[in-house]
Amino acid sequence: AAAVSAQPAGPRAGGAAVPAEPVVVELFTAQGCAGCPEANARLEALAEEPGVIALTYAVDYWDYLGWPDTFARPEFAERQRKYVRPLRQRAVATPQVVIDGRRTAPVTAPDALQAAVHEEAARRVFPPEIEFRESGDRVGVGSGRAPTGGAEVVAVIYKPGPQTVEIGAGDNRGRSVRHVNVVRAVRVLGDWRGRPALYRLPAGLAEDEAVAVLVQARADRRILNAAVRAPG
């Protein structure tokens, strides 16, 4: 299946137009974090919005409370740590939402979160185009202005849709915690230096897995553009 970066034009909540390039909303969450289920619900609502790529990364640093997160991997917490300096934070925390790699927004304030997504949708100008090849094993990134420090092309493999986990220990013991678009792996496909390039996608994807390809600055971590190839 082939796909391109642009999403179909149409209305967005509040009457705003759907952006030509999607906005990437990354949630760092944990099944053992008492405040995270609410954040998960906020992300699930955003995931239904046209023009948004919503991704859930489960982190493992809450496991000490007695519940090993069933979706967590150390590399997801490491991805979150890479945002600390560019976003001028002191340390990582959960739940945390990062929008287009540029900013955070309070997950407990839905209006502020929605406003931040709309602002990021209007920000980008002439990003590099992304197109999946019909062969299904490669993705092309077009030309554009490379950021200072260069950029990398990242494949985020995830399972679309909701998943529910029954929590047996820790702060959320006895609760059913729901997640959406849970990330299973992150792979760096290569560097992007402003010229058109072709990258090989990770092999062996499961039939229920989608892949989001992000062109992301190495230094300040802003996401220049993104596109999704659906399962199958």
Short mmCIF file of N, CA and C in Angstrom, two decimals, residues 6-139:
data_model
loop_
_atom_site.label_atom_id
_atom_site.label_comp_id
_atom_site.label_asym_id
_atom_site.label_seq_id
_atom_site.Cartn_x
_atom_site.Cartn_y
_atom_site.Cartn_z
N ALA A 6 0.58 14.03 2.81
CA ALA A 6 -0.62 14.85 2.94
C ALA A 6 -1.83 13.99 3.30
N GLN A 7 -2.69 14.53 4.15
CA GLN A 7 -3.93 13.87 4.50
C GLN A 7 -5.07 14.52 3.73
N PRO A 8 -6.20 13.84 3.56
CA PRO A 8 -7.30 14.42 2.79
C PRO A 8 -7.75 15.74 3.39
N ALA A 9 -8.07 16.67 2.52
CA ALA A 9 -8.57 17.96 3.01
C ALA A 9 -9.97 17.78 3.57
N GLY A 10 -10.30 18.60 4.57
CA GLY A 10 -11.61 18.49 5.17
C GLY A 10 -11.66 19.30 6.43
N PRO A 11 -12.82 19.33 7.09
CA PRO A 11 -12.96 20.15 8.28
C PRO A 11 -12.24 19.55 9.47
N ARG A 12 -11.78 20.39 10.37
CA ARG A 12 -11.19 20.00 11.63
C ARG A 12 -12.10 20.53 12.73
N ALA A 13 -12.00 19.94 13.91
CA ALA A 13 -12.81 20.42 15.03
C ALA A 13 -12.60 21.91 15.21
N GLY A 14 -13.70 22.64 15.40
CA GLY A 14 -13.60 24.08 15.57
C GLY A 14 -13.62 24.82 14.25
N GLY A 15 -13.73 24.09 13.11
CA GLY A 15 -13.85 24.75 11.83
C GLY A 15 -12.55 25.01 11.12
N ALA A 16 -11.39 24.70 11.74
CA ALA A 16 -10.11 24.94 11.11
C ALA A 16 -9.86 23.88 10.05
N ALA A 17 -9.05 24.23 9.04
CA ALA A 17 -8.76 23.30 7.96
C ALA A 17 -7.78 22.23 8.42
N VAL A 18 -7.89 21.03 7.84
CA VAL A 18 -6.93 19.98 8.11
C VAL A 18 -5.58 20.37 7.50
N PRO A 19 -4.47 20.25 8.24
CA PRO A 19 -3.18 20.65 7.70
C PRO A 19 -2.72 19.74 6.58
N ALA A 20 -1.94 20.29 5.65
CA ALA A 20 -1.40 19.48 4.56
C ALA A 20 -0.44 18.42 5.09
N GLU A 21 0.28 18.74 6.17
CA GLU A 21 1.18 17.78 6.80
C GLU A 21 0.64 17.48 8.20
N PRO A 22 0.68 16.22 8.61
CA PRO A 22 0.10 15.87 9.91
C PRO A 22 0.92 16.41 11.08
N VAL A 23 0.25 16.58 12.20
CA VAL A 23 0.89 16.96 13.45
C VAL A 23 1.14 15.67 14.25
N VAL A 24 2.36 15.49 14.73
CA VAL A 24 2.72 14.30 15.49
C VAL A 24 2.58 14.61 16.98
N VAL A 25 1.73 13.85 17.65
CA VAL A 25 1.52 14.01 19.08
C VAL A 25 2.01 12.74 19.77
N GLU A 26 3.07 12.87 20.56
CA GLU A 26 3.68 11.73 21.24
C GLU A 26 3.34 11.80 22.73
N LEU A 27 2.79 10.73 23.26
CA LEU A 27 2.48 10.64 24.68
C LEU A 27 3.43 9.64 25.33
N PHE A 28 4.11 10.08 26.38
CA PHE A 28 4.94 9.20 27.20
C PHE A 28 4.15 8.90 28.47
N THR A 29 3.86 7.63 28.66
CA THR A 29 2.92 7.20 29.70
C THR A 29 3.42 5.92 30.33
N ALA A 30 2.73 5.48 31.38
CA ALA A 30 3.08 4.23 32.05
C ALA A 30 1.85 3.65 32.72
N GLN A 31 1.74 2.34 32.70
CA GLN A 31 0.60 1.67 33.31
C GLN A 31 0.63 1.80 34.84
N GLY A 32 1.81 2.05 35.42
CA GLY A 32 1.93 2.19 36.85
C GLY A 32 1.81 3.61 37.36
N CYS A 33 1.53 4.54 36.47
CA CYS A 33 1.44 5.96 36.81
C CYS A 33 -0.02 6.32 37.05
N ALA A 34 -0.34 6.81 38.27
CA ALA A 34 -1.73 7.06 38.64
C ALA A 34 -2.38 8.13 37.77
N GLY A 35 -1.62 9.11 37.31
CA GLY A 35 -2.18 10.19 36.51
C GLY A 35 -2.22 9.92 35.02
N CYS A 36 -1.74 8.75 34.59
CA CYS A 36 -1.61 8.49 33.16
C CYS A 36 -2.89 8.06 32.45
N PRO A 37 -3.81 7.33 33.09
CA PRO A 37 -5.03 6.95 32.36
C PRO A 37 -5.79 8.14 31.78
N GLU A 38 -5.84 9.25 32.49
CA GLU A 38 -6.52 10.44 31.96
C GLU A 38 -5.81 10.94 30.71
N ALA A 39 -4.48 10.95 30.76
CA ALA A 39 -3.70 11.39 29.60
C ALA A 39 -3.92 10.45 28.41
N ASN A 40 -4.00 9.16 28.69
CA ASN A 40 -4.26 8.20 27.62
C ASN A 40 -5.58 8.51 26.92
N ALA A 41 -6.59 8.88 27.71
CA ALA A 41 -7.89 9.21 27.14
C ALA A 41 -7.82 10.47 26.28
N ARG A 42 -7.03 11.46 26.71
CA ARG A 42 -6.87 12.68 25.92
C ARG A 42 -6.23 12.36 24.58
N LEU A 43 -5.22 11.50 24.59
CA LEU A 43 -4.56 11.15 23.34
C LEU A 43 -5.51 10.38 22.42
N GLU A 44 -6.32 9.51 23.00
CA GLU A 44 -7.25 8.74 22.18
C GLU A 44 -8.23 9.66 21.47
N ALA A 45 -8.66 10.73 22.15
CA ALA A 45 -9.55 11.70 21.51
C ALA A 45 -8.83 12.41 20.37
N LEU A 46 -7.56 12.77 20.57
CA LEU A 46 -6.80 13.44 19.51
C LEU A 46 -6.55 12.50 18.33
N ALA A 47 -6.40 11.22 18.61
CA ALA A 47 -6.12 10.26 17.55
C ALA A 47 -7.26 10.18 16.53
N GLU A 48 -8.46 10.56 16.95
CA GLU A 48 -9.61 10.54 16.06
C GLU A 48 -9.68 11.78 15.18
N GLU A 49 -8.82 12.74 15.44
CA GLU A 49 -8.89 14.02 14.73
C GLU A 49 -8.11 13.95 13.41
N PRO A 50 -8.69 14.37 12.30
CA PRO A 50 -7.96 14.38 11.03
C PRO A 50 -6.70 15.25 11.13
N GLY A 51 -5.63 14.76 10.51
CA GLY A 51 -4.40 15.54 10.51
C GLY A 51 -3.52 15.34 11.71
N VAL A 52 -3.83 14.37 12.57
CA VAL A 52 -3.02 14.09 13.76
C VAL A 52 -2.50 12.66 13.70
N ILE A 53 -1.20 12.49 13.97
CA ILE A 53 -0.61 11.17 14.18
C ILE A 53 -0.34 11.06 15.67
N ALA A 54 -1.12 10.26 16.37
CA ALA A 54 -0.99 10.09 17.82
C ALA A 54 -0.23 8.80 18.12
N LEU A 55 0.78 8.88 18.97
CA LEU A 55 1.63 7.74 19.28
C LEU A 55 1.80 7.62 20.79
N THR A 56 1.67 6.40 21.31
CA THR A 56 1.83 6.14 22.73
C THR A 56 3.13 5.38 22.99
N TYR A 57 4.01 5.97 23.79
CA TYR A 57 5.25 5.32 24.21
C TYR A 57 5.14 4.98 25.68
N ALA A 58 5.25 3.70 26.02
CA ALA A 58 5.22 3.28 27.41
C ALA A 58 6.64 3.27 27.97
N VAL A 59 6.85 3.96 29.08
CA VAL A 59 8.18 4.03 29.69
C VAL A 59 8.27 3.05 30.86
N ASP A 60 9.50 2.69 31.22
CA ASP A 60 9.70 1.63 32.21
C ASP A 60 10.13 2.14 33.58
N TYR A 61 10.27 3.45 33.77
CA TYR A 61 10.83 3.91 35.04
C TYR A 61 9.80 3.99 36.16
N TRP A 62 8.55 3.58 35.89
CA TRP A 62 7.56 3.43 36.96
C TRP A 62 7.45 1.98 37.43
N ASP A 63 8.19 1.09 36.82
CA ASP A 63 8.06 -0.33 37.15
C ASP A 63 8.39 -0.63 38.61
N TYR A 64 9.19 0.22 39.24
CA TYR A 64 9.61 -0.03 40.61
C TYR A 64 8.43 -0.01 41.60
N LEU A 65 7.29 0.55 41.19
CA LEU A 65 6.12 0.60 42.06
C LEU A 65 5.43 -0.76 42.18
N GLY A 66 5.88 -1.73 41.40
CA GLY A 66 5.35 -3.07 41.57
C GLY A 66 4.62 -3.64 40.37
N TRP A 67 4.48 -2.83 39.29
CA TRP A 67 3.81 -3.33 38.09
C TRP A 67 4.70 -3.10 36.88
N PRO A 68 5.31 -4.16 36.32
CA PRO A 68 6.11 -4.02 35.10
C PRO A 68 5.20 -3.70 33.92
N ASP A 69 5.41 -2.56 33.30
CA ASP A 69 4.57 -2.12 32.19
C ASP A 69 4.69 -3.11 31.04
N THR A 70 3.55 -3.60 30.56
CA THR A 70 3.57 -4.64 29.54
C THR A 70 3.96 -4.13 28.16
N PHE A 71 3.95 -2.81 27.96
CA PHE A 71 4.29 -2.24 26.66
C PHE A 71 5.64 -1.52 26.66
N ALA A 72 6.25 -1.36 27.83
CA ALA A 72 7.43 -0.51 27.94
C ALA A 72 8.69 -1.16 27.38
N ARG A 73 9.55 -0.28 26.84
CA ARG A 73 10.89 -0.67 26.43
C ARG A 73 11.85 0.46 26.82
N PRO A 74 13.08 0.11 27.18
CA PRO A 74 14.03 1.15 27.60
C PRO A 74 14.25 2.24 26.56
N GLU A 75 14.19 1.88 25.30
CA GLU A 75 14.45 2.87 24.25
C GLU A 75 13.36 3.94 24.17
N PHE A 76 12.18 3.65 24.68
CA PHE A 76 11.12 4.67 24.67
C PHE A 76 11.42 5.76 25.71
N ALA A 77 11.90 5.35 26.88
CA ALA A 77 12.32 6.33 27.88
C ALA A 77 13.52 7.13 27.37
N GLU A 78 14.40 6.47 26.63
CA GLU A 78 15.55 7.18 26.06
C GLU A 78 15.09 8.21 25.03
N ARG A 79 14.09 7.89 24.26
CA ARG A 79 13.55 8.87 23.31
C ARG A 79 13.00 10.08 24.06
N GLN A 80 12.31 9.83 25.15
CA GLN A 80 11.79 10.93 25.95
C GLN A 80 12.93 11.79 26.51
N ARG A 81 14.00 11.16 26.96
CA ARG A 81 15.13 11.91 27.53
C ARG A 81 15.77 12.84 26.51
N LYS A 82 15.72 12.46 25.25
CA LYS A 82 16.30 13.31 24.21
C LYS A 82 15.55 14.62 24.03
N TYR A 83 14.33 14.68 24.56
CA TYR A 83 13.56 15.93 24.48
C TYR A 83 13.86 16.88 25.64
N VAL A 84 14.53 16.41 26.69
CA VAL A 84 14.69 17.21 27.89
C VAL A 84 15.41 18.52 27.60
N ARG A 85 16.56 18.46 26.96
CA ARG A 85 17.33 19.68 26.71
C ARG A 85 16.65 20.60 25.70
N PRO A 86 16.21 20.11 24.53
CA PRO A 86 15.56 21.02 23.57
C PRO A 86 14.31 21.70 24.13
N LEU A 87 13.57 21.00 25.00
CA LEU A 87 12.35 21.56 25.56
C LEU A 87 12.61 22.31 26.88
N ARG A 88 13.90 22.41 27.23
CA ARG A 88 14.32 23.16 28.42
C ARG A 88 13.65 22.66 29.69
N GLN A 89 13.71 21.36 29.85
CA GLN A 89 13.17 20.73 31.05
C GLN A 89 14.31 20.27 31.95
N ARG A 90 13.98 20.03 33.19
CA ARG A 90 14.98 19.53 34.14
C ARG A 90 15.11 18.02 34.10
N ALA A 91 14.01 17.33 33.84
CA ALA A 91 14.02 15.87 33.84
C ALA A 91 12.77 15.38 33.13
N VAL A 92 12.71 14.08 32.91
CA VAL A 92 11.52 13.48 32.31
C VAL A 92 10.43 13.34 33.36
N ALA A 93 9.20 13.27 32.91
CA ALA A 93 8.05 13.08 33.79
C ALA A 93 6.94 12.43 32.99
N THR A 94 6.02 11.79 33.69
CA THR A 94 4.86 11.21 33.03
C THR A 94 3.60 11.64 33.78
N PRO A 95 2.50 11.78 33.06
CA PRO A 95 2.42 11.72 31.59
C PRO A 95 2.99 12.98 30.97
N GLN A 96 3.52 12.83 29.76
CA GLN A 96 4.03 13.99 29.02
C GLN A 96 3.62 13.87 27.56
N VAL A 97 3.13 14.98 27.02
CA VAL A 97 2.81 15.07 25.61
C VAL A 97 3.84 15.97 24.93
N VAL A 98 4.39 15.51 23.81
CA VAL A 98 5.29 16.31 22.99
C VAL A 98 4.66 16.45 21.62
N ILE A 99 4.54 17.68 21.16
CA ILE A 99 3.86 17.97 19.89
C ILE A 99 4.88 18.39 18.85
N ASP A 100 4.97 17.61 17.78
CA ASP A 100 5.90 17.87 16.68
C ASP A 100 7.34 18.04 17.14
N GLY A 101 7.67 17.49 18.30
CA GLY A 101 9.03 17.60 18.82
C GLY A 101 9.40 19.00 19.26
N ARG A 102 8.46 19.93 19.23
CA ARG A 102 8.75 21.34 19.48
C ARG A 102 8.33 21.83 20.86
N ARG A 103 7.27 21.24 21.40
CA ARG A 103 6.69 21.81 22.61
C ARG A 103 5.92 20.75 23.37
N THR A 104 5.65 21.05 24.63
CA THR A 104 4.77 20.23 25.44
C THR A 104 3.46 20.98 25.66
N ALA A 105 2.48 20.27 26.16
CA ALA A 105 1.20 20.88 26.48
C ALA A 105 0.60 20.11 27.65
N PRO A 106 -0.15 20.78 28.52
CA PRO A 106 -0.73 20.10 29.69
C PRO A 106 -1.83 19.13 29.29
N VAL A 107 -1.67 17.88 29.61
CA VAL A 107 -2.67 16.88 29.22
C VAL A 107 -3.93 17.00 30.06
N THR A 108 -3.86 17.69 31.20
CA THR A 108 -5.04 17.85 32.05
C THR A 108 -5.89 19.05 31.63
N ALA A 109 -5.43 19.79 30.62
CA ALA A 109 -6.18 20.95 30.12
C ALA A 109 -6.48 20.73 28.65
N PRO A 110 -7.59 20.08 28.32
CA PRO A 110 -7.86 19.70 26.93
C PRO A 110 -7.91 20.88 25.97
N ASP A 111 -8.42 22.02 26.40
CA ASP A 111 -8.50 23.18 25.51
C ASP A 111 -7.10 23.68 25.15
N ALA A 112 -6.20 23.70 26.13
CA ALA A 112 -4.82 24.15 25.87
C ALA A 112 -4.10 23.15 24.98
N LEU A 113 -4.36 21.87 25.20
CA LEU A 113 -3.75 20.84 24.37
C LEU A 113 -4.23 20.96 22.93
N GLN A 114 -5.53 21.14 22.75
CA GLN A 114 -6.09 21.28 21.40
C GLN A 114 -5.54 22.53 20.71
N ALA A 115 -5.43 23.62 21.45
CA ALA A 115 -4.91 24.86 20.88
C ALA A 115 -3.46 24.68 20.43
N ALA A 116 -2.67 23.94 21.21
CA ALA A 116 -1.27 23.70 20.84
C ALA A 116 -1.17 22.89 19.57
N VAL A 117 -2.04 21.89 19.42
CA VAL A 117 -2.05 21.09 18.20
C VAL A 117 -2.40 21.95 16.99
N HIS A 118 -3.40 22.82 17.13
CA HIS A 118 -3.80 23.69 16.02
C HIS A 118 -2.67 24.67 15.65
N GLU A 119 -1.97 25.18 16.65
CA GLU A 119 -0.87 26.10 16.36
C GLU A 119 0.25 25.40 15.61
N GLU A 120 0.56 24.18 16.00
CA GLU A 120 1.61 23.44 15.30
C GLU A 120 1.18 23.08 13.88
N ALA A 121 -0.11 22.85 13.67
CA ALA A 121 -0.60 22.52 12.33
C ALA A 121 -0.36 23.66 11.36
N ALA A 122 -0.35 24.88 11.87
CA ALA A 122 -0.20 26.05 11.00
C ALA A 122 1.25 26.50 10.86
N ARG A 123 2.17 25.83 11.57
CA ARG A 123 3.53 26.34 11.66
C ARG A 123 4.40 26.01 10.45
N ARG A 124 4.35 24.77 9.97
CA ARG A 124 5.34 24.30 9.01
C ARG A 124 5.18 24.90 7.62
N VAL A 125 6.30 25.13 6.95
CA VAL A 125 6.31 25.69 5.61
C VAL A 125 7.25 24.86 4.75
N PHE A 126 6.73 24.32 3.66
CA PHE A 126 7.51 23.57 2.68
C PHE A 126 8.39 22.48 3.31
N PRO A 127 7.80 21.54 4.02
CA PRO A 127 8.59 20.43 4.58
C PRO A 127 8.95 19.43 3.49
N PRO A 128 9.92 18.56 3.72
CA PRO A 128 10.24 17.53 2.72
C PRO A 128 9.08 16.55 2.58
N GLU A 129 8.75 16.21 1.35
CA GLU A 129 7.66 15.27 1.11
C GLU A 129 8.10 13.85 1.47
N ILE A 130 7.13 13.05 1.91
CA ILE A 130 7.36 11.65 2.25
C ILE A 130 6.41 10.80 1.44
N GLU A 131 6.94 9.76 0.82
CA GLU A 131 6.09 8.88 0.01
C GLU A 131 6.54 7.44 0.15
N PHE A 132 5.60 6.55 0.48
CA PHE A 132 5.89 5.13 0.56
C PHE A 132 5.84 4.53 -0.85
N ARG A 133 6.81 3.71 -1.18
CA ARG A 133 6.85 3.06 -2.48
C ARG A 133 5.82 1.93 -2.53
N GLU A 134 5.28 1.69 -3.71
CA GLU A 134 4.25 0.67 -3.87
C GLU A 134 4.77 -0.73 -3.55
N SER A 135 6.09 -0.93 -3.62
CA SER A 135 6.67 -2.22 -3.26
C SER A 135 6.46 -2.54 -1.79
N GLY A 136 6.24 -1.51 -0.96
CA GLY A 136 5.96 -1.70 0.45
C GLY A 136 7.16 -1.80 1.35
N ASP A 137 8.37 -1.81 0.75
CA ASP A 137 9.56 -2.01 1.59
C ASP A 137 10.44 -0.77 1.68
N ARG A 138 10.04 0.32 1.02
CA ARG A 138 10.88 1.52 1.03
C ARG A 138 10.02 2.78 1.15
N VAL A 139 10.67 3.85 1.60
CA VAL A 139 10.03 5.14 1.71
C VAL A 139 10.98 6.20 1.18
#
